[in-house]
PDB file of C-alpha atoms and ligand atoms in Angstrom:
ATOM      1  CA  MET A 171      35.656  13.807 -20.615  1.00 85.00           C
ATOM      2  CA  PRO A 172      37.667  12.010 -17.990  1.00 92.00           C
ATOM      3  CA  THR A 173      36.413   8.613 -17.011  1.00 96.00           C
ATOM      4  CA  SER A 174      34.820   7.598 -13.751  1.00 97.00           C
ATOM      5  CA  ALA A 175      37.682   6.006 -12.699  1.00 97.00           C
ATOM      6  CA  GLN A 176      39.851   9.010 -13.360  1.00 98.00           C
ATOM      7  CA  LEU A 177      37.617  11.353 -11.554  1.00 98.00           C
ATOM      8  CA  LYS A 178      37.518   9.140  -8.640  1.00 98.00           C
ATOM      9  CA  GLU A 179      41.275   8.902  -8.472  1.00 98.00           C
ATOM     10  CA  HIS A 180      41.540  12.546  -8.803  1.00 98.00           C
ATOM     11  CA  TYR A 181      39.068  12.783  -5.854  1.00 98.00           C
ATOM     12  CA  ASP A 182      40.920  10.385  -3.556  1.00 98.00           C
ATOM     13  CA  THR A 183      44.566  12.048  -4.284  1.00 98.00           C
ATOM     14  CA  HIS A 184      43.780  15.713  -4.250  1.00 98.00           C
ATOM     15  CA  GLY A 185      40.675  15.504  -2.090  1.00 98.00           C
ATOM     16  CA  TYR A 186      38.425  17.399  -4.403  1.00 98.00           C
ATOM     17  CA  VAL A 187      37.417  16.849  -7.997  1.00 98.00           C
ATOM     18  CA  ILE A 188      35.034  18.758 -10.527  1.00 98.00           C
ATOM     19  CA  ILE A 189      32.529  17.282 -12.450  1.00 98.00           C
ATOM     20  CA  PRO A 190      30.189  18.798 -15.024  1.00 98.00           C
ATOM     21  CA  GLY A 191      26.784  17.989 -16.504  1.00 96.00           C
ATOM     22  CA  LEU A 192      24.895  16.776 -13.170  1.00 98.00           C
ATOM     23  CA  LEU A 193      22.012  19.291 -14.000  1.00 97.00           C
ATOM     24  CA  THR A 194      20.356  19.651 -17.427  1.00 97.00           C
ATOM     25  CA  PRO A 195      19.773  23.120 -18.762  1.00 98.00           C
ATOM     26  CA  SER A 196      15.915  22.676 -17.618  1.00 98.00           C
ATOM     27  CA  GLU A 197      16.987  21.576 -14.032  1.00 98.00           C
ATOM     28  CA  HIS A 198      19.536  24.622 -13.926  1.00 98.00           C
ATOM     29  CA  ALA A 199      16.631  27.019 -14.798  1.00 98.00           C
ATOM     30  CA  ASP A 200      14.007  25.297 -12.194  1.00 98.00           C
ATOM     31  CA  LEU A 201      16.669  25.015  -9.536  1.00 98.00           C
ATOM     32  CA  LEU A 202      17.811  28.672 -10.232  1.00 98.00           C
ATOM     33  CA  ALA A 203      14.374  30.109 -10.123  1.00 98.00           C
ATOM     34  CA  ALA A 204      13.431  27.911  -6.590  1.00 98.00           C
ATOM     35  CA  THR A 205      17.016  29.342  -5.363  1.00 98.00           C
ATOM     36  CA  ASP A 206      16.227  33.109  -6.124  1.00 98.00           C
ATOM     37  CA  ARG A 207      12.656  32.538  -4.494  1.00 98.00           C
ATOM     38  CA  VAL A 208      13.945  31.007  -1.476  1.00 98.00           C
ATOM     39  CA  VAL A 209      16.989  33.135  -0.966  1.00 98.00           C
ATOM     40  CA  ALA A 210      14.533  36.189  -1.368  1.00 98.00           C
ATOM     41  CA  ARG A 211      12.473  34.847   1.476  1.00 98.00           C
ATOM     42  CA  THR A 212      15.472  34.381   3.488  1.00 98.00           C
ATOM     43  CA  ARG A 213      16.933  37.982   2.986  1.00 97.00           C
ATOM     44  CA  SER A 214      13.671  39.352   3.766  1.00 97.00           C
ATOM     45  CA  GLY A 215      13.340  37.405   6.996  1.00 95.00           C
ATOM     46  CA  SER A 216      10.384  35.081   6.273  1.00 96.00           C
ATOM     47  CA  TRP A 217      12.501  31.872   6.063  1.00 97.00           C
ATOM     48  CA  PRO A 218      14.644  32.000   9.695  1.00 95.00           C
ATOM     49  CA  HIS A 219      17.111  29.322   8.909  1.00 95.00           C
ATOM     50  CA  ALA A 220      19.862  31.359   7.564  1.00 96.00           C
ATOM     51  CA  ARG A 221      23.439  31.196   7.630  1.00 97.00           C
ATOM     52  CA  VAL A 222      24.298  34.747   8.895  1.00 97.00           C
ATOM     53  CA  VAL A 223      27.080  37.055   7.990  1.00 96.00           C
ATOM     54  CA  GLY A 224      29.741  37.024  10.907  1.00 92.00           C
ATOM     55  CA  LYS A 225      29.254  33.443  12.004  1.00 92.00           C
ATOM     56  CA  GLN A 226      30.926  30.599  10.481  1.00 90.00           C
ATOM     57  CA  PHE A 227      29.501  27.451  12.043  1.00 86.00           C
ATOM     58  CA  PRO A 228      26.071  26.383  13.351  1.00 83.00           C
ATOM     59  CA  PRO A 229      24.198  27.704  15.653  1.00 86.00           C
ATOM     60  CA  TYR A 230      24.166  30.634  13.034  1.00 90.00           C
ATOM     61  CA  GLY A 231      21.839  32.975  15.110  1.00 87.00           C
ATOM     62  CA  VAL A 232      20.066  35.895  13.587  1.00 88.00           C
ATOM     63  CA  GLY A 233      21.952  38.999  11.685  1.00 90.00           C
ATOM     64  CA  ASP A 234      20.966  41.390   8.947  1.00 92.00           C
ATOM     65  CA  ASP A 235      23.007  39.794   6.142  1.00 97.00           C
ATOM     66  CA  ILE A 236      23.338  36.095   5.113  1.00 98.00           C
ATOM     67  CA  TRP A 237      25.880  33.992   3.330  1.00 98.00           C
ATOM     68  CA  GLY A 238      23.372  30.944   3.014  1.00 98.00           C
ATOM     69  CA  VAL A 239      19.933  29.500   3.417  1.00 98.00           C
ATOM     70  CA  GLN A 240      19.717  26.071   5.301  1.00 96.00           C
ATOM     71  CA  HIS A 241      17.290  23.278   4.697  1.00 96.00           C
ATOM     72  CA  ALA A 242      16.353  23.674   0.987  1.00 98.00           C
ATOM     73  CA  MET A 243      14.519  20.548   1.050  1.00 97.00           C
ATOM     74  CA  HIS A 244      12.162  21.731   3.964  1.00 97.00           C
ATOM     75  CA  PRO A 245       8.680  20.894   2.767  1.00 96.00           C
ATOM     76  CA  ALA A 246       7.512  24.475   4.281  1.00 96.00           C
ATOM     77  CA  LEU A 247       9.472  25.962   1.300  1.00 98.00           C
ATOM     78  CA  GLU A 248       7.591  24.094  -0.962  1.00 97.00           C
ATOM     79  CA  GLU A 249      10.200  23.730  -3.577  1.00 98.00           C
ATOM     80  CA  PRO A 250      10.078  20.069  -4.361  1.00 96.00           C
ATOM     81  CA  VAL A 251      12.836  20.575  -7.128  1.00 98.00           C
ATOM     82  CA  PHE A 252      15.467  20.474  -4.600  1.00 98.00           C
ATOM     83  CA  ALA A 253      14.652  17.242  -3.206  1.00 98.00           C
ATOM     84  CA  ARG A 254      13.982  15.805  -6.830  1.00 97.00           C
ATOM     85  CA  TRP A 255      17.445  16.966  -8.021  1.00 98.00           C
ATOM     86  CA  TYR A 256      19.076  15.737  -4.774  1.00 98.00           C
ATOM     87  CA  ALA A 257      17.849  12.028  -5.170  1.00 98.00           C
ATOM     88  CA  GLY A 258      17.964  11.622  -8.799  1.00 98.00           C
ATOM     89  CA  ASP A 259      20.123   9.673 -10.909  1.00 98.00           C
ATOM     90  CA  ALA A 260      22.884  12.263 -11.935  1.00 98.00           C
ATOM     91  CA  VAL A 261      23.674  13.030  -8.382  1.00 98.00           C
ATOM     92  CA  ARG A 262      23.358   9.512  -6.931  1.00 98.00           C
ATOM     93  CA  GLY A 263      25.313   8.326  -9.534  1.00 98.00           C
ATOM     94  CA  ALA A 264      28.264  10.575  -8.735  1.00 98.00           C
ATOM     95  CA  ALA A 265      28.005  10.087  -5.149  1.00 98.00           C
ATOM     96  CA  GLU A 266      28.017   6.286  -5.658  1.00 98.00           C
ATOM     97  CA  MET A 267      30.977   6.386  -8.082  1.00 98.00           C
ATOM     98  CA  LEU A 268      33.145   8.556  -5.683  1.00 98.00           C
ATOM     99  CA  LEU A 269      32.047   6.390  -2.615  1.00 97.00           C
ATOM    100  CA  GLY A 270      32.300   3.323  -4.341  1.00 97.00           C
ATOM    101  CA  CYS A 271      28.966   2.008  -3.236  1.00 97.00           C
ATOM    102  CA  GLN A 272      25.565   1.335  -4.255  1.00 97.00           C
ATOM    103  CA  ASP A 273      22.085   2.794  -4.147  1.00 97.00           C
ATOM    104  CA  GLU A 274      21.280   0.876  -1.226  1.00 97.00           C
ATOM    105  CA  ASP A 275      23.927   2.397   0.987  1.00 97.00           C
ATOM    106  CA  LEU A 276      23.035   5.939   0.346  1.00 97.00           C
ATOM    107  CA  GLN A 277      22.212   7.995   3.021  1.00 95.00           C
ATOM    108  CA  MET A 278      20.283  11.346   2.932  1.00 96.00           C
ATOM    109  CA  GLU A 279      22.129  14.438   4.841  1.00 95.00           C
ATOM    110  CA  LEU A 280      22.206  18.188   4.147  1.00 94.00           C
ATOM    111  CA  PHE A 281      21.306  20.162   1.277  1.00 97.00           C
ATOM    112  CA  ASN A 282      21.821  24.088   1.874  1.00 97.00           C
ATOM    113  CA  ILE A 283      22.349  26.943  -0.404  1.00 98.00           C
ATOM    114  CA  LEU A 284      25.072  29.296  -0.332  1.00 98.00           C
ATOM    115  CA  VAL A 285      24.800  32.853  -1.736  1.00 98.00           C
ATOM    116  CA  ASN A 286      26.595  36.299  -1.580  1.00 98.00           C
ATOM    117  CA  PRO A 287      26.045  38.709   1.013  1.00 98.00           C
ATOM    118  CA  VAL A 288      24.622  42.016  -0.116  1.00 98.00           C
ATOM    119  CA  ARG A 289      26.149  44.463   2.471  1.00 97.00           C
ATOM    120  CA  SER A 290      29.618  43.497   3.421  1.00 94.00           C
ATOM    121  CA  GLU A 291      32.354  41.190   2.254  1.00 95.00           C
ATOM    122  CA  PHE A 292      32.642  37.909   4.386  1.00 95.00           C
ATOM    123  CA  ALA A 293      35.076  35.106   4.785  1.00 95.00           C
ATOM    124  CA  LEU A 294      35.308  31.802   6.050  1.00 96.00           C
ATOM    125  CA  CYS A 295      38.823  30.999   7.823  1.00 95.00           C
ATOM    126  CA  TRP A 296      40.704  28.019   6.715  1.00 96.00           C
ATOM    127  CA  HIS A 297      39.182  24.954   8.415  1.00 95.00           C
ATOM    128  CA  ARG A 298      38.501  21.433   8.190  1.00 95.00           C
ATOM    129  CA  ASP A 299      34.763  20.509   8.924  1.00 92.00           C
ATOM    130  CA  ASP A 300      35.148  17.617  11.212  1.00 89.00           C
ATOM    131  CA  ILE A 301      38.620  18.113  12.917  1.00 93.00           C
ATOM    132  CA  LYS A 302      38.824  21.167  15.127  1.00 92.00           C
ATOM    133  CA  GLY A 303      41.684  23.704  14.148  1.00 93.00           C
ATOM    134  CA  SER A 304      42.971  23.414  17.767  1.00 93.00           C
ATOM    135  CA  ALA A 305      43.561  19.507  17.231  1.00 95.00           C
ATOM    136  CA  SER A 306      47.345  18.405  17.722  1.00 95.00           C
ATOM    137  CA  GLU A 307      49.220  16.909  15.378  1.00 96.00           C
ATOM    138  CA  ASP A 308      48.849  13.574  15.965  1.00 97.00           C
ATOM    139  CA  GLU A 309      44.911  13.778  16.746  1.00 96.00           C
ATOM    140  CA  GLU A 310      44.641  15.516  13.065  1.00 97.00           C
ATOM    141  CA  ARG A 311      46.831  12.637  11.847  1.00 97.00           C
ATOM    142  CA  ALA A 312      44.640   9.966  13.358  1.00 96.00           C
ATOM    143  CA  ALA A 313      41.551  11.836  12.158  1.00 95.00           C
ATOM    144  CA  LEU A 314      42.801  12.196   8.698  1.00 96.00           C
ATOM    145  CA  THR A 315      43.414   8.320   8.363  1.00 94.00           C
ATOM    146  CA  VAL A 316      39.917   7.251   9.111  1.00 90.00           C
ATOM    147  CA  ARG A 317      37.979   6.317   6.148  1.00 88.00           C
ATOM    148  CA  HIS A 318      35.281   8.704   4.900  1.00 87.00           C
ATOM    149  CA  TYR A 319      31.986   7.430   4.410  1.00 93.00           C
ATOM    150  CA  GLY A 320      30.678  10.546   2.747  1.00 95.00           C
ATOM    151  CA  VAL A 321      30.623  13.152   0.073  1.00 97.00           C
ATOM    152  CA  GLN A 322      29.925  16.911   0.314  1.00 98.00           C
ATOM    153  CA  TRP A 323      29.556  18.967  -3.095  1.00 98.00           C
ATOM    154  CA  ASN A 324      29.003  22.510  -4.346  1.00 98.00           C
ATOM    155  CA  THR A 325      26.942  22.876  -7.690  1.00 99.00           C
ATOM    156  CA  ALA A 326      27.219  26.526  -9.129  1.00 99.00           C
ATOM    157  CA  LEU A 327      24.010  27.807 -10.325  1.00 98.00           C
ATOM    158  CA  HIS A 328      26.261  30.861 -11.430  1.00 98.00           C
ATOM    159  CA  GLU A 329      29.746  30.830 -11.879  1.00 98.00           C
ATOM    160  CA  ASP A 330      31.505  30.583  -8.538  1.00 98.00           C
ATOM    161  CA  VAL A 331      34.883  31.773  -7.221  1.00 98.00           C
ATOM    162  CA  SER A 332      34.208  31.581  -3.592  1.00 98.00           C
ATOM    163  CA  LEU A 333      36.016  28.520  -2.420  1.00 98.00           C
ATOM    164  CA  TYR A 334      39.722  27.754  -1.747  1.00 98.00           C
ATOM    165  CA  VAL A 335      41.163  24.455  -1.021  1.00 98.00           C
ATOM    166  CA  VAL A 336      44.591  22.795  -0.450  1.00 98.00           C
ATOM    167  CA  PRO A 337      44.910  20.043  -2.705  1.00 98.00           C
ATOM    168  CA  GLY A 338      46.101  16.596  -0.768  1.00 98.00           C
ATOM    169  CA  SER A 339      45.494  18.068   2.640  1.00 98.00           C
ATOM    170  CA  HIS A 340      42.648  15.539   3.267  1.00 98.00           C
ATOM    171  CA  ARG A 341      45.539  13.417   3.948  1.00 97.00           C
ATOM    172  CA  VAL A 342      48.118  15.204   5.812  1.00 97.00           C
ATOM    173  CA  PRO A 343      48.557  17.003   9.227  1.00 98.00           C
ATOM    174  CA  ARG A 344      48.981  20.882   8.658  1.00 97.00           C
ATOM    175  CA  THR A 345      52.662  22.322   8.361  1.00 97.00           C
ATOM    176  CA  ALA A 346      53.433  24.603  11.017  1.00 95.00           C
ATOM    177  CA  VAL A 347      52.835  27.724   8.687  1.00 94.00           C
ATOM    178  CA  GLN A 348      49.522  26.175   7.709  1.00 96.00           C
ATOM    179  CA  ARG A 349      48.535  25.628  11.219  1.00 95.00           C
ATOM    180  CA  ALA A 350      49.336  29.093  12.230  1.00 93.00           C
ATOM    181  CA  LEU A 351      47.016  30.443   9.403  1.00 93.00           C
ATOM    182  CA  SER A 352      44.139  28.262  10.611  1.00 92.00           C
ATOM    183  CA  ASN A 353      43.655  29.155  13.842  1.00 71.00           C
ATOM    184  CA  ASP A 354      39.808  29.080  13.411  1.00 63.00           C
ATOM    185  CA  THR A 355      39.026  32.828  14.279  1.00 67.00           C
ATOM    186  CA  ALA A 356      40.772  35.066  11.562  1.00 71.00           C
ATOM    187  CA  ALA A 357      39.450  35.015   8.170  1.00 80.00           C
ATOM    188  CA  PRO A 358      42.381  35.081   5.614  1.00 81.00           C
ATOM    189  CA  ALA A 359      43.043  38.489   3.989  1.00 83.00           C
ATOM    190  CA  ASP A 360      44.335  36.850   1.213  1.00 91.00           C
ATOM    191  CA  PRO A 361      43.314  32.911   1.092  1.00 95.00           C
ATOM    192  CA  LEU A 362      46.179  32.076  -1.475  1.00 96.00           C
ATOM    193  CA  ALA A 363      48.826  33.083   1.179  1.00 94.00           C
ATOM    194  CA  MET A 364      48.062  29.578   2.571  1.00 96.00           C
ATOM    195  CA  PRO A 365      51.040  27.323   1.245  1.00 97.00           C
ATOM    196  CA  GLY A 366      49.540  25.298  -1.425  1.00 98.00           C
ATOM    197  CA  ALA A 367      46.201  26.760  -1.507  1.00 98.00           C
ATOM    198  CA  ILE A 368      44.387  27.202  -4.862  1.00 98.00           C
ATOM    199  CA  GLY A 369      40.940  28.754  -6.021  1.00 98.00           C
ATOM    200  CA  VAL A 370      38.459  26.361  -7.112  1.00 98.00           C
ATOM    201  CA  LYS A 371      36.646  28.277 -10.075  1.00 98.00           C
ATOM    202  CA  LEU A 372      33.311  26.431 -11.300  1.00 98.00           C
ATOM    203  CA  ARG A 373      31.563  27.316 -14.245  1.00 98.00           C
ATOM    204  CA  VAL A 374      27.920  27.342 -14.220  1.00 98.00           C
ATOM    205  CA  GLY A 375      26.444  23.967 -13.922  1.00 98.00           C
ATOM    206  CA  GLU A 376      29.760  22.440 -12.680  1.00 98.00           C
ATOM    207  CA  THR A 377      30.025  20.558  -9.307  1.00 98.00           C
ATOM    208  CA  VAL A 378      33.081  20.369  -7.018  1.00 99.00           C
ATOM    209  CA  PHE A 379      33.125  17.458  -4.695  1.00 98.00           C
ATOM    210  CA  TYR A 380      35.310  17.681  -1.754  1.00 98.00           C
ATOM    211  CA  ASN A 381      36.369  15.782   0.957  1.00 97.00           C
ATOM    212  CA  ASN A 382      35.190  17.879   4.070  1.00 94.00           C
ATOM    213  CA  ASN A 383      38.456  17.445   5.811  1.00 96.00           C
ATOM    214  CA  ILE A 384      40.503  19.144   2.984  1.00 98.00           C
ATOM    215  CA  LEU A 385      41.815  22.390   4.280  1.00 97.00           C
ATOM    216  CA  HIS A 386      39.404  24.759   2.892  1.00 97.00           C
ATOM    217  CA  CYS A 387      38.320  28.430   3.191  1.00 97.00           C
ATOM    218  CA  ALA A 388      35.803  30.502   1.327  1.00 97.00           C
ATOM    219  CA  SER A 389      35.362  34.343   0.547  1.00 96.00           C
ATOM    220  CA  TYR A 390      32.251  36.212  -0.388  1.00 97.00           C
ATOM    221  CA  SER A 391      31.746  39.553  -1.966  1.00 97.00           C
ATOM    222  CA  PRO A 392      28.481  41.291  -2.337  1.00 97.00           C
ATOM    223  CA  ASN A 393      29.486  42.455  -5.833  1.00 97.00           C
ATOM    224  CA  ILE A 394      29.644  38.765  -7.113  1.00 98.00           C
ATOM    225  CA  PRO A 395      26.272  36.903  -7.125  1.00 98.00           C
ATOM    226  CA  ARG A 396      26.450  33.595  -5.933  1.00 98.00           C
ATOM    227  CA  ALA A 397      23.864  30.909  -5.981  1.00 98.00           C
ATOM    228  CA  THR A 398      25.603  27.605  -5.080  1.00 99.00           C
ATOM    229  CA  LEU A 399      23.867  24.434  -4.137  1.00 99.00           C
ATOM    230  CA  HIS A 400      25.835  22.844  -1.072  1.00 98.00           C
ATOM    231  CA  ALA A 401      24.956  19.361  -0.169  1.00 98.00           C
ATOM    232  CA  CYS A 402      26.113  16.333   1.575  1.00 96.00           C
ATOM    233  CA  MET A 403      25.363  12.230   1.127  1.00 97.00           C
ATOM    234  CA  GLY A 404      26.327   9.559   3.347  1.00 95.00           C
ATOM    235  CA  ASP A 405      27.228   6.075   2.828  1.00 95.00           C
ATOM    236  CA  THR A 406      25.553   3.858   5.429  1.00 93.00           C
ATOM    237  CA  ARG A 407      28.617   1.297   5.584  1.00 93.00           C
ATOM    238  CA  GLY A 408      29.992   4.046   7.857  1.00 88.00           C
ATOM    239  CA  GLY A 409      27.618   3.242  10.583  1.00 82.00           C
ATOM    240  CA  SER A 410      27.195   6.535  12.814  1.00 79.00           C
ATOM    241  CA  ALA A 411      30.498   7.829  11.675  1.00 78.00           C
ATOM    242  CA  ARG A 412      28.718  10.604   9.949  1.00 82.00           C
ATOM    243  CA  ALA A 413      26.587  11.550  12.984  1.00 82.00           C
ATOM    244  CA  ARG A 414      28.459  14.166  14.835  1.00 75.00           C
ATOM    245  CA  ASN A 415      28.951  16.399  11.683  1.00 76.00           C
ATOM    246  CA  ILE A 416      25.276  15.867  10.283  1.00 84.00           C
ATOM    247  CA  LEU A 417      23.383  15.798  13.497  1.00 81.00           C
ATOM    248  CA  GLN A 418      24.833  19.255  14.727  1.00 75.00           C
ATOM    249  CA  HIS A 419      22.474  20.574  12.275  1.00 74.00           C
ATOM    250  CA  ASP A 420      18.760  20.686  13.447  1.00 75.00           C
ATOM    251  CA  LEU A 421      17.085  18.203  11.510  1.00 83.00           C
ATOM    252  CA  GLY A 422      13.890  17.352  13.263  1.00 86.00           C
ATOM    253  CA  TRP A 423      11.893  18.570  10.279  1.00 92.00           C
ATOM    254  CA  MET A 424      13.271  15.692   8.320  1.00 93.00           C
ATOM    255  CA  LYS A 425      11.096  13.158  10.509  1.00 91.00           C
ATOM    256  CA  GLU A 426       7.871  14.831   9.562  1.00 92.00           C
ATOM    257  CA  GLU A 427       5.483  12.958   7.510  1.00 94.00           C
ATOM    258  CA  ALA A 428       5.182  15.843   5.131  1.00 93.00           C
ATOM    259  CA  PHE A 429       8.717  15.738   4.298  1.00 95.00           C
ATOM    260  CA  ARG A 430       8.714  11.962   3.919  1.00 96.00           C
ATOM    261  CA  GLU A 431       5.452  12.481   1.387  1.00 94.00           C
ATOM    262  CA  SER A 432       7.333  15.030  -0.487  1.00 93.00           C
ATOM    263  CA  LEU A 433       9.896  12.796  -1.835  1.00 96.00           C
ATOM    264  CA  ASN A 434      10.262   9.879  -4.636  1.00 95.00           C
ATOM    265  CA  LEU A 435      11.049   6.396  -3.787  1.00 96.00           C
ATOM    266  CA  LYS A 436      14.622   6.764  -3.683  1.00 97.00           C
ATOM    267  CA  GLY A 437      14.402   9.798  -1.777  1.00 97.00           C
ATOM    268  CA  ARG A 438      12.272   8.006   0.827  1.00 97.00           C
ATOM    269  CA  GLN A 439      14.600   5.101   1.116  1.00 97.00           C
ATOM    270  CA  MET A 440      17.702   7.612   1.530  1.00 97.00           C
ATOM    271  CA  LEU A 441      16.021   9.384   4.511  1.00 97.00           C
ATOM    272  CA  GLU A 442      14.859   6.027   6.294  1.00 96.00           C
ATOM    273  CA  ARG A 443      18.491   5.364   6.240  1.00 95.00           C
ATOM    274  CA  LEU A 444      19.339   8.903   7.776  1.00 93.00           C
ATOM    275  CA  VAL A 445      16.510   8.547  10.464  1.00 91.00           C
ATOM    276  CA  ARG A 446      18.074   5.180  11.425  1.00 89.00           C
ATOM    277  CA  MET A 447      21.181   6.493  11.915  1.00 87.00           C
ATOM    278  CA  GLN A 448      20.008   9.313  14.212  1.00 85.00           C
ATOM    279  CA  GLU A 449      18.081   7.020  16.264  1.00 84.00           C
ATOM    280  CA  GLU A 450      21.004   4.582  16.595  1.00 83.00           C
ATOM    281  CA  TYR A 451      22.989   7.683  17.725  1.00 80.00           C
ATOM    282  CA  HIS A 452      20.489   9.160  20.101  1.00 73.00           C
ATOM    283  CA  GLY A 453      19.054   5.765  20.926  1.00 56.00           C
ATOM    284  CA  LYS A 454      15.600   6.757  21.142  1.00 45.00           C
ATOM    285  CA  ASP A 455      12.928   8.140  18.928  1.00 42.00           C
ATOM    286  CA  ILE A 456      11.672   4.584  18.001  1.00 35.00           C
ATOM    287  CA  GLU A 457       8.354   5.450  17.149  1.00 37.00           C
ATOM    288  CA  TYR A 458       9.227   6.697  13.792  1.00 34.00           C
ATOM    289  CA  SER A 459       8.268   4.396  11.211  1.00 33.00           C
ATOM    290  CA  LEU A 460      10.657   3.038   8.527  1.00 31.00           C
ATOM    291  CA  GLU A 461       7.808   1.104   6.598  1.00 28.00           C
ATOM    292  CA  GLU A 462       6.744   2.261   3.064  1.00 25.00           C
TER     293      GLU A 462
HETATM  294  O1  AKG B 597      31.471  28.728   0.828  1.00 74.70           O
HETATM  295  C1  AKG B 597      31.547  27.526   0.548  1.00 74.70           C
HETATM  296  O2  AKG B 597      31.740  27.166  -0.639  1.00 74.70           O
HETATM  297  C2  AKG B 597      32.371  26.692   1.762  1.00 74.70           C
HETATM  298  C3  AKG B 597      31.384  26.530   2.849  1.00 74.70           C
HETATM  299  C4  AKG B 597      32.189  25.920   4.178  1.00 74.70           C
HETATM  300  O3  AKG B 597      33.250  25.507   3.906  1.00 74.70           O
HETATM  301  C5  AKG B 597      31.465  25.556   5.275  1.00 74.70           C
HETATM  302  O4  AKG B 597      30.068  25.689   5.199  1.00 74.70           O
HETATM  303  O5  AKG B 597      31.979  24.872   6.066  1.00 74.70           O
HETATM  304 FE1  FE2 B 598      33.533  24.149   5.269  1.00 74.70          FE
END
C-alpha cells in the first residue's frame, strides 16, 4: 500500500490518484442499497433531479433516460447513509491529505450518483470541468496555474470503466491535436484516440480522486451496470474560488433546516462553510443562521 505522501505526489503530478478502502464492506452494502433505491426513483420519474442522456452540463432538463442522479444527500430522499459516509472519517481524511488541509477547512459541496443509461449508449465529450473548451491557449494556461482548492472523486459501487483521463493535463494547455478532439460538442467515437488518454478502471470499492480540470471524458453503455458515487469537497482557504463551479448546481435545498438536522456535527460544520461561501458570493441571504 503506497504511503499518503506517495498518493499525494501521484495526485499532484498526474492529476488523479486511485485510493482503495474508503468504504467498509457494510458501508458498501448500505450505499449500494440506497443507490439502487434512489436510482429506481429517478428512472421512474418520481425524483426529478436527473442527469439526462443527451445533456452533458447543467441545467439537465428532462428526458427519457438518465446517466446520473443529482443531490444524493437531499433529505427528501431519506437516505442518510450518503451524508454519513461523505462526512465520515475515511472520506474527510483522504480529502484533507490531498488538499493538505485540516478538518476546519473542509467545505461541503456536491454529491451525485453516476449510473448507466438503460436505452442507449451515451458519452461526454473531452472537457475540463471549469475551463471552457473554447478557451485560448493563454487563457487555459492562466486558469491551470491557479491553485486548486477542491477535490472531486468517483467511488465505484460496481466495477467502473467509464472514465478516461489524460494524465498530467491538469497542468498544461492542450496540444493542437488535443484541442481539435475536445471541442465541447462531439462525443468521442474512441476515447483512446485522444493523445495521452488512459481508461480509469475502478474495482468495487475503489475511489479515483481527480483534479476537475484534468482533460477527461466518459462513455456509458446500457450493458455495463454503473453505480458510482460522484462528489466533491472544498478547502475554504480558497475563499470563493469554488463558487462558480459549485453554485451552478441548484443548492437552495442545502440551506433548509431539514438538511442541516440530518447531518452529524462534522457534516453541519462543513455545510456552514458552504453556506458562508454562497452568501459571500451572492452578498445576500444573511438570515441563514450559522449558529449550532
Ligand atoms: O462519468 C464520469 O465519471 C465523469 C463525469 C464528468 O466528467 C462530469 O460530470 O463532468
Ligand atoms: Fe467532468
